[in-house]
Short mmCIF file of C-alpha atoms and ligand atoms in Angstrom, two decimals:
data_model
loop_
_atom_site.label_atom_id
_atom_site.label_comp_id
_atom_site.label_asym_id
_atom_site.label_seq_id
_atom_site.Cartn_x
_atom_site.Cartn_y
_atom_site.Cartn_z
CA MET A 1 -60.88 24.14 -27.46
CA THR A 2 -60.22 21.71 -24.64
CA GLU A 3 -58.41 18.46 -25.42
CA ALA A 4 -60.16 15.17 -24.65
CA LYS A 5 -59.02 13.59 -21.38
CA GLN A 6 -56.45 10.89 -21.95
CA THR A 7 -55.95 7.80 -19.81
CA LEU A 8 -52.51 6.23 -19.51
CA GLY A 9 -52.13 2.64 -18.32
CA VAL A 10 -48.91 1.79 -16.51
CA LEU A 11 -47.72 -1.78 -16.01
CA GLY A 12 -45.81 -1.70 -12.76
CA GLY A 13 -46.78 0.42 -9.76
CA GLY A 14 -43.50 1.33 -8.08
CA GLN A 15 -41.94 4.74 -7.50
CA LEU A 16 -41.39 5.30 -11.23
CA ALA A 17 -45.11 4.96 -11.95
CA ARG A 18 -45.83 7.12 -8.89
CA MET A 19 -43.61 9.94 -10.17
CA MET A 20 -45.13 9.58 -13.67
CA VAL A 21 -48.56 10.14 -12.10
CA LEU A 22 -47.33 13.18 -10.14
CA ALA A 23 -46.00 14.65 -13.42
CA GLY A 24 -48.93 13.67 -15.64
CA VAL A 25 -51.90 14.73 -13.52
CA PRO A 26 -51.27 18.49 -14.09
CA LEU A 27 -51.46 17.78 -17.85
CA GLY A 28 -54.98 16.42 -17.31
CA VAL A 29 -53.94 12.78 -17.74
CA ARG A 30 -55.72 10.01 -15.84
CA PHE A 31 -53.80 6.92 -14.80
CA ARG A 32 -54.63 3.23 -14.38
CA ILE A 33 -51.87 1.14 -12.81
CA VAL A 34 -51.49 -2.65 -12.80
CA ASP A 35 -49.24 -4.43 -10.33
CA PRO A 36 -49.19 -7.93 -8.83
CA VAL A 37 -48.31 -6.38 -5.44
CA ALA A 38 -51.42 -5.15 -3.59
CA ASP A 39 -49.69 -2.25 -1.80
CA ALA A 40 -47.54 -1.07 -4.74
CA CYS A 41 -46.69 2.55 -3.90
CA ALA A 42 -48.19 4.14 -7.04
CA GLY A 43 -51.53 2.95 -5.67
CA GLN A 44 -51.33 5.78 -3.12
CA VAL A 45 -51.67 8.37 -5.92
CA ALA A 46 -53.66 6.60 -8.67
CA SER A 47 -56.15 3.80 -9.16
CA LEU A 48 -54.36 0.46 -8.85
CA LEU A 49 -55.52 -2.83 -10.31
CA HIS A 50 -54.00 -5.62 -8.25
CA GLU A 51 -53.40 -8.22 -10.94
CA ASP A 52 -50.75 -10.48 -12.34
CA TRP A 53 -49.51 -9.23 -15.75
CA THR A 54 -49.74 -12.65 -17.30
CA ALA A 55 -53.50 -12.86 -16.54
CA LEU A 56 -54.44 -11.40 -19.93
CA ASP A 57 -58.13 -12.35 -19.64
CA ARG A 58 -58.36 -10.24 -16.47
CA LEU A 59 -56.63 -7.26 -18.13
CA GLN A 60 -59.41 -6.84 -20.75
CA ALA A 61 -61.24 -4.08 -18.87
CA PHE A 62 -57.97 -2.25 -18.20
CA ALA A 63 -57.08 -2.46 -21.92
CA ARG A 64 -60.47 -0.96 -22.88
CA GLU A 65 -60.15 1.92 -20.45
CA ILE A 66 -56.79 3.28 -21.59
CA ASP A 67 -55.63 5.35 -24.56
CA ALA A 68 -52.02 4.17 -24.27
CA ALA A 69 -49.93 1.91 -22.08
CA THR A 70 -46.40 2.11 -20.77
CA PHE A 71 -44.19 0.48 -18.14
CA ASP A 72 -42.44 1.33 -14.91
CA PHE A 73 -40.73 -2.04 -14.98
CA GLU A 74 -38.86 -3.64 -17.88
CA ASN A 75 -39.50 -7.23 -16.90
CA VAL A 76 -43.16 -7.20 -17.81
CA PRO A 77 -43.45 -10.26 -20.10
CA ALA A 78 -43.00 -9.27 -23.76
CA GLU A 79 -46.13 -11.38 -24.55
CA THR A 80 -48.19 -9.05 -22.32
CA ALA A 81 -46.81 -6.04 -24.21
CA GLU A 82 -47.67 -7.68 -27.53
CA TRP A 83 -51.19 -8.62 -26.38
CA LEU A 84 -51.77 -5.10 -25.12
CA ALA A 85 -50.53 -3.62 -28.40
CA ALA A 86 -53.53 -5.21 -30.11
CA HIS A 87 -55.85 -3.21 -27.78
CA ALA A 88 -54.05 0.10 -27.17
CA GLN A 89 -51.02 2.07 -28.24
CA VAL A 90 -48.04 0.69 -26.30
CA ALA A 91 -44.79 2.56 -25.84
CA PRO A 92 -41.98 1.61 -25.75
CA ASN A 93 -42.58 -1.19 -28.27
CA ALA A 94 -42.29 -4.92 -27.46
CA ARG A 95 -38.98 -5.26 -29.35
CA SER A 96 -37.34 -2.55 -27.22
CA LEU A 97 -38.52 -4.32 -24.08
CA ALA A 98 -37.35 -7.74 -25.27
CA ILE A 99 -33.87 -6.43 -26.11
CA ALA A 100 -33.50 -4.42 -22.91
CA GLN A 101 -34.56 -7.49 -20.86
CA ASP A 102 -31.54 -9.44 -22.07
CA ARG A 103 -27.95 -8.33 -21.46
CA VAL A 104 -26.60 -10.24 -24.47
CA LEU A 105 -29.15 -8.84 -26.96
CA GLU A 106 -28.58 -5.38 -25.47
CA LYS A 107 -24.81 -5.51 -25.99
CA ASP A 108 -25.28 -6.90 -29.53
CA LEU A 109 -27.55 -3.92 -30.26
CA PHE A 110 -25.04 -1.41 -28.84
CA ARG A 111 -22.25 -2.83 -31.01
CA GLN A 112 -24.50 -2.84 -34.06
CA CYS A 113 -25.20 0.87 -33.39
CA GLY A 114 -21.47 1.68 -33.13
CA LEU A 115 -21.25 1.80 -29.31
CA PRO A 116 -18.46 -0.49 -28.03
CA THR A 117 -19.01 -2.70 -24.98
CA THR A 118 -16.72 -4.69 -22.71
CA GLU A 119 -15.81 -8.20 -23.89
CA PHE A 120 -18.56 -10.67 -23.02
CA ALA A 121 -19.67 -14.26 -23.53
CA ASP A 122 -22.97 -16.07 -23.30
CA VAL A 123 -22.71 -18.81 -20.64
CA THR A 124 -25.06 -21.77 -20.26
CA THR A 125 -22.83 -24.49 -18.77
CA ARG A 126 -19.90 -24.69 -16.37
CA ALA A 127 -17.71 -25.61 -19.37
CA ASP A 128 -18.86 -22.39 -21.13
CA LEU A 129 -17.82 -20.43 -18.05
CA ASP A 130 -14.31 -21.92 -18.08
CA ALA A 131 -13.97 -21.29 -21.82
CA ALA A 132 -15.25 -17.71 -21.43
CA LEU A 133 -12.79 -17.04 -18.59
CA ALA A 134 -9.92 -18.43 -20.63
CA ARG A 135 -10.84 -16.02 -23.45
CA ILE A 136 -11.86 -12.91 -21.45
CA GLY A 137 -9.58 -13.28 -18.42
CA ALA A 138 -10.15 -12.03 -14.85
CA PRO A 139 -11.31 -9.89 -13.16
CA ALA A 140 -14.74 -10.46 -14.64
CA ILE A 141 -18.40 -10.41 -13.61
CA LEU A 142 -20.84 -13.25 -14.06
CA LYS A 143 -24.41 -11.93 -14.32
CA THR A 144 -27.83 -13.31 -15.12
CA ARG A 145 -28.74 -12.37 -18.69
CA ARG A 146 -32.32 -11.59 -17.67
CA GLU A 147 -34.12 -10.23 -14.59
CA GLY A 148 -31.08 -8.85 -12.76
CA TYR A 149 -31.25 -5.37 -11.29
CA ASP A 150 -29.52 -3.23 -8.65
CA GLY A 151 -26.50 -5.56 -8.57
CA LYS A 152 -28.72 -8.62 -7.91
CA GLY A 153 -27.79 -11.76 -9.83
CA GLN A 154 -24.11 -10.78 -10.14
CA PHE A 155 -20.90 -12.42 -8.96
CA ARG A 156 -17.47 -10.79 -9.22
CA LEU A 157 -14.55 -13.06 -10.08
CA GLN A 158 -11.17 -11.69 -9.01
CA THR A 159 -9.27 -14.62 -10.54
CA ALA A 160 -10.09 -17.64 -12.68
CA GLY A 161 -9.93 -19.63 -9.40
CA ASP A 162 -13.29 -18.02 -8.43
CA ALA A 163 -15.11 -19.90 -11.22
CA GLY A 164 -16.35 -22.61 -8.84
CA ALA A 165 -17.78 -20.08 -6.39
CA ALA A 166 -19.39 -18.08 -9.22
CA TRP A 167 -21.03 -21.21 -10.61
CA GLN A 168 -22.17 -22.15 -7.12
CA ALA A 169 -23.81 -18.72 -6.76
CA LEU A 170 -25.47 -18.41 -10.17
CA GLY A 171 -25.19 -21.75 -12.00
CA ALA A 172 -28.71 -22.78 -10.94
CA GLN A 173 -30.10 -19.81 -12.89
CA ALA A 174 -28.24 -20.69 -16.13
CA GLY A 175 -31.26 -22.54 -17.50
CA SER A 176 -34.05 -20.13 -16.56
CA ARG A 177 -32.37 -16.72 -16.88
CA GLY A 178 -29.20 -17.43 -18.87
CA LEU A 179 -25.83 -16.09 -17.82
CA ILE A 180 -23.30 -13.67 -19.28
CA LEU A 181 -19.64 -13.26 -18.36
CA GLU A 182 -18.34 -9.69 -18.75
CA ALA A 183 -14.77 -8.47 -18.56
CA PHE A 184 -14.44 -6.09 -15.60
CA VAL A 185 -14.16 -2.47 -16.77
CA GLU A 186 -11.64 -0.29 -14.93
CA PHE A 187 -13.73 2.81 -15.57
CA ASP A 188 -12.93 6.38 -14.53
CA HIS A 189 -16.64 7.18 -14.09
CA GLU A 190 -20.09 5.86 -14.68
CA ALA A 191 -22.49 8.02 -16.64
CA SER A 192 -25.94 7.84 -18.15
CA VAL A 193 -27.86 9.61 -20.84
CA ILE A 194 -31.58 10.02 -20.25
CA ALA A 195 -33.20 10.57 -23.63
CA VAL A 196 -36.67 10.89 -25.08
CA ARG A 197 -38.03 10.15 -28.53
CA ALA A 198 -41.48 10.97 -29.89
CA ALA A 199 -43.43 8.88 -32.39
CA SER A 200 -42.64 11.60 -34.96
CA GLY A 201 -38.93 10.79 -34.57
CA GLU A 202 -38.20 13.98 -32.62
CA PHE A 203 -35.33 13.21 -30.25
CA ASP A 204 -33.91 15.03 -27.24
CA ALA A 205 -31.69 14.19 -24.26
CA TRP A 206 -30.97 15.73 -20.88
CA PRO A 207 -27.35 16.60 -20.10
CA VAL A 208 -25.23 13.52 -19.31
CA THR A 209 -25.41 12.47 -15.64
CA ARG A 210 -22.46 11.13 -13.61
CA ASN A 211 -23.40 8.24 -11.33
CA TRP A 212 -21.89 6.58 -8.28
CA HIS A 213 -22.96 3.04 -7.31
CA VAL A 214 -22.41 1.30 -3.99
CA GLY A 215 -22.79 -2.48 -4.02
CA GLY A 216 -24.34 -2.31 -7.50
CA ILE A 217 -27.09 0.14 -6.39
CA LEU A 218 -27.15 3.78 -7.51
CA SER A 219 -26.11 5.98 -4.59
CA ALA A 220 -25.66 9.47 -6.07
CA SER A 221 -25.95 11.31 -9.39
CA LEU A 222 -24.58 14.68 -10.52
CA ALA A 223 -25.92 16.58 -13.52
CA PRO A 224 -24.77 18.04 -15.81
CA ALA A 225 -21.81 15.64 -15.50
CA PRO A 226 -18.40 17.29 -15.54
CA LEU A 227 -17.43 15.86 -18.93
CA ASP A 228 -15.59 16.94 -22.02
CA ASP A 229 -18.06 18.40 -24.57
CA ALA A 230 -17.00 15.92 -27.25
CA ILE A 231 -17.66 12.92 -24.97
CA ALA A 232 -21.03 14.32 -23.91
CA ALA A 233 -21.96 14.83 -27.58
CA ALA A 234 -20.86 11.27 -28.40
CA ALA A 235 -22.95 9.87 -25.54
CA ARG A 236 -26.01 11.70 -26.84
CA ALA A 237 -25.35 10.54 -30.42
CA HIS A 238 -25.14 6.91 -29.25
CA ALA A 239 -28.47 7.26 -27.46
CA GLN A 240 -30.03 8.71 -30.60
CA ALA A 241 -28.68 5.93 -32.83
CA ILE A 242 -30.08 3.28 -30.45
CA ALA A 243 -33.47 5.00 -30.21
CA GLU A 244 -33.74 5.19 -33.99
CA GLN A 245 -32.70 1.58 -34.44
CA LEU A 246 -35.48 0.50 -32.01
CA ASP A 247 -38.04 3.03 -33.31
CA TYR A 248 -38.29 3.84 -29.60
CA VAL A 249 -41.06 6.04 -28.18
CA GLY A 250 -40.77 7.49 -24.65
CA VAL A 251 -37.92 8.05 -22.22
CA PHE A 252 -35.04 5.62 -21.79
CA ALA A 253 -31.66 5.52 -20.07
CA LEU A 254 -28.37 4.48 -21.60
CA GLU A 255 -25.82 3.54 -18.91
CA LEU A 256 -22.19 4.03 -19.85
CA PHE A 257 -18.69 3.49 -18.52
CA VAL A 258 -16.29 6.38 -19.21
CA ARG A 259 -12.61 5.58 -19.51
CA GLY A 260 -10.38 8.43 -20.71
CA ASP A 261 -12.08 9.66 -23.87
CA ARG A 262 -13.72 6.30 -24.54
CA LEU A 263 -17.32 5.31 -23.84
CA LEU A 264 -18.51 1.72 -23.34
CA GLY A 265 -22.19 0.77 -23.26
CA ASN A 266 -23.22 -1.08 -20.08
CA GLU A 267 -26.98 -1.43 -20.32
CA MET A 268 -30.18 0.37 -21.24
CA ALA A 269 -33.39 0.79 -19.29
CA PRO A 270 -36.51 1.09 -21.51
CA ARG A 271 -38.19 3.48 -19.08
CA VAL A 272 -37.66 6.50 -16.89
CA HIS A 273 -34.60 5.89 -14.73
CA ASN A 274 -33.26 6.52 -11.25
CA SER A 275 -30.33 8.53 -12.66
CA GLY A 276 -32.88 10.93 -14.21
CA HIS A 277 -34.76 11.75 -10.98
CA TRP A 278 -32.80 15.01 -10.72
CA THR A 279 -34.74 16.30 -13.76
CA ILE A 280 -37.86 16.83 -11.58
CA GLU A 281 -36.40 19.98 -10.04
CA GLY A 282 -33.15 20.30 -12.02
CA ALA A 283 -34.47 20.56 -15.59
CA VAL A 284 -37.11 22.65 -17.37
CA THR A 285 -39.12 19.47 -18.10
CA SER A 286 -38.67 16.27 -16.08
CA GLN A 287 -38.09 12.80 -17.50
CA PHE A 288 -41.49 11.79 -16.08
CA GLU A 289 -43.39 14.59 -17.79
CA ASN A 290 -41.64 14.05 -21.12
CA HIS A 291 -42.30 10.32 -20.95
CA VAL A 292 -46.02 10.94 -20.46
CA ARG A 293 -45.97 13.54 -23.24
CA ALA A 294 -44.13 11.21 -25.67
CA VAL A 295 -46.32 8.20 -24.97
CA LEU A 296 -49.55 10.18 -25.35
CA GLY A 297 -48.37 12.08 -28.45
CA MET A 298 -48.06 15.54 -26.87
CA PRO A 299 -45.28 17.97 -27.84
CA LEU A 300 -42.03 17.31 -25.95
CA GLY A 301 -40.77 19.78 -23.33
CA ASP A 302 -37.39 21.46 -22.97
CA THR A 303 -34.66 19.22 -21.45
CA ALA A 304 -32.34 22.10 -20.50
CA PRO A 305 -30.91 21.97 -16.97
CA ARG A 306 -31.57 24.65 -14.33
CA GLY A 307 -28.12 24.97 -12.76
CA LEU A 308 -26.50 21.90 -11.21
CA SER A 309 -28.25 19.08 -9.36
CA CYS A 310 -27.22 16.21 -7.14
CA MET A 311 -29.60 13.31 -6.49
CA LEU A 312 -29.06 11.15 -3.40
CA ASN A 313 -30.84 7.81 -3.13
CA TRP A 314 -32.34 6.74 0.18
CA ILE A 315 -31.80 3.01 0.41
CA GLY A 316 -33.28 0.80 3.13
CA GLU A 317 -34.79 3.64 5.17
CA LEU A 318 -35.39 7.37 5.00
CA PRO A 319 -33.14 9.81 6.84
CA GLU A 320 -34.66 12.69 8.80
CA ARG A 321 -36.80 14.72 6.41
CA ASP A 322 -36.88 18.07 8.19
CA ALA A 323 -33.09 18.21 8.60
CA LEU A 324 -32.80 17.85 4.83
CA ILE A 325 -35.53 20.20 3.63
CA ALA A 326 -34.21 22.98 5.87
CA ILE A 327 -31.22 23.17 3.50
CA PRO A 328 -31.70 25.66 0.64
CA GLY A 329 -32.23 24.03 -2.77
CA ALA A 330 -33.04 20.63 -1.24
CA HIS A 331 -36.09 18.63 -2.39
CA TRP A 332 -37.50 15.54 -0.71
CA HIS A 333 -39.17 12.51 -2.29
CA ASP A 334 -40.74 9.84 -0.07
CA TYR A 335 -42.01 6.89 -2.13
CA GLY A 336 -44.43 5.74 0.57
CA LYS A 337 -42.72 2.34 0.86
CA SER A 338 -41.98 0.50 4.07
CA PRO A 339 -38.29 0.25 5.05
CA ARG A 340 -36.38 -2.86 3.99
CA PRO A 341 -32.63 -3.41 3.52
CA GLY A 342 -31.50 -2.64 -0.04
CA ARG A 343 -34.90 -1.15 -1.01
CA LYS A 344 -35.13 2.27 -2.69
CA VAL A 345 -37.50 4.15 -0.37
CA GLY A 346 -36.95 7.73 -1.49
CA HIS A 347 -34.47 10.25 -2.80
CA ALA A 348 -33.49 13.89 -2.46
CA THR A 349 -32.34 16.34 -5.09
CA ILE A 350 -30.15 19.25 -4.08
CA CYS A 351 -29.90 22.07 -6.61
CA GLY A 352 -27.50 25.00 -6.89
CA ASP A 353 -26.73 27.65 -9.49
CA ASP A 354 -23.03 26.79 -9.60
CA ALA A 355 -20.55 24.17 -8.38
CA ALA A 356 -19.48 26.14 -5.29
CA THR A 357 -23.09 26.65 -4.13
CA LEU A 358 -24.03 23.02 -4.67
CA ALA A 359 -20.87 21.77 -2.91
CA GLY A 360 -21.65 24.01 0.08
CA ARG A 361 -25.20 22.63 0.27
CA LEU A 362 -23.92 19.05 0.03
CA ARG A 363 -21.55 19.70 2.92
CA GLN A 364 -24.62 20.81 4.88
CA VAL A 365 -26.37 17.54 3.94
CA ALA A 366 -23.34 15.54 5.09
CA ARG A 367 -23.36 17.33 8.45
CA ALA A 368 -27.12 17.38 9.00
CA LEU A 369 -27.76 13.74 8.05
CA GLY A 370 -24.39 12.14 8.77
CA ARG A 371 -24.14 11.20 5.11
CA GLY A 372 -20.48 12.09 4.53
CA ALA A 373 -19.56 8.89 2.69
CA GLN A 374 -22.50 9.24 0.28
CA VAL A 375 -21.95 12.90 -0.68
CA GLN A 376 -18.14 13.19 -0.57
CA PRO A 377 -17.50 11.76 -4.09
CA VAL A 378 -19.95 14.34 -5.48
CA ILE A 379 -18.27 17.18 -3.55
CA ASP A 380 -14.90 16.01 -4.92
CA ALA A 381 -16.24 15.99 -8.49
CA LEU A 382 -17.63 19.52 -8.01
CA ALA A 383 -14.28 20.72 -6.61
CA ALA A 384 -12.55 19.38 -9.73
CA MET A 385 -14.91 21.52 -11.88
CA ARG A 386 -13.81 24.82 -10.36
P1 AMP B 1 -25.59 -3.42 -13.90
O1 AMP B 1 -26.76 -4.02 -13.24
O2 AMP B 1 -25.03 -4.22 -15.00
O3 AMP B 1 -25.78 -1.97 -14.27
O4 AMP B 1 -24.44 -3.39 -12.76
C1 AMP B 1 -24.54 -2.61 -11.60
C2 AMP B 1 -23.23 -1.90 -11.33
O5 AMP B 1 -22.15 -2.86 -11.19
C3 AMP B 1 -22.75 -0.99 -12.46
O6 AMP B 1 -23.37 0.25 -12.40
C4 AMP B 1 -21.26 -0.93 -12.16
O7 AMP B 1 -21.01 -0.10 -11.04
C5 AMP B 1 -20.95 -2.35 -11.76
N1 AMP B 1 -20.60 -3.13 -12.97
C6 AMP B 1 -21.46 -3.86 -13.72
N2 AMP B 1 -20.83 -4.42 -14.77
C7 AMP B 1 -19.53 -4.06 -14.69
C8 AMP B 1 -18.37 -4.34 -15.47
N3 AMP B 1 -18.40 -5.13 -16.54
N4 AMP B 1 -17.19 -3.77 -15.07
C9 AMP B 1 -17.14 -2.99 -13.96
N5 AMP B 1 -18.19 -2.72 -13.18
C10 AMP B 1 -19.39 -3.23 -13.53
#
């Protein structure tokens, strides 16, 4: 018997939606994408409706066409998610989105689920900022509570004397987006767990990924992360507790700071995540495929890794493709976006059966593309594994 064709609606048409399409089409899934940007890059691989997501009256036809809806972008208004839920199955649910859109609610949830976080305070006035600094101390980071991403909407305070400059930078957003002051974490590493949960409650996670950020933007990821088994198991258990608390359906990322044998929750992304891109070639089933499967009620696929993988983000512009793909185990992803400083325009994943093989291939990448600074921390982490 052949299954009926299913149509998945995606709100947001960036590279995450694009990679969802590339993973879902072989399963026979059709896609309808909505994005307020006319040339959103998922539109190169699926039908794109150029529409604002608050224009609910103009989303009626889209809502009728789809069997389920999901997101490539967590800042879709929660009201749109709720409206859509009356017309189609929506995953993740509106509550997960609302919590993940707000850094204070997110940290409250982590603590409620037994995952510690750094000290933090909600800030709405300059006086709140001074009081929060007096309590938390410096260094600290002032961030917008909502709508910040890739290090945008953040100001680092080295001392309490930086309060004026921090307020100058972000104070104007206190009313519209809210602010949060966080104690700076002197972490050993950053890590993430990419996990998936089905409507049945079935839960699985890929091996923990180690991440390196430059200027608040993800630069490189290594998976499986060189990490003590007990810490990796704890990270997975935290992800499961959070998913169950939210009755979450689909893939999500839990970003963590690792300090000694302690884990602190930083934030969650209620969607497929940049630190899980390595799963396309580096795992039996990718985060994109399992997200599509979970959202459309298909059985989940195996999250086991195939050897070791390193993902390198291409930010601003693409390096030379052919120099990279000539290297064994190297895979290229061009998002079809025009170059722009700070913009994620593509990534590469380099795979190897063991740490020595992967490190050798990364040295080739460094030489071929002149990317020494980007790959060296990963090579060092691999050397420490041997
Ligand atoms: P976020 O958007 O909160 O994930 O922040 C982007 C990056 O900034 C993180 O991945 C960290 O590298 C850094 N960062 C954010 N918050 C903190 C913190 N409280 N302490 C230390 N580093 C941080």
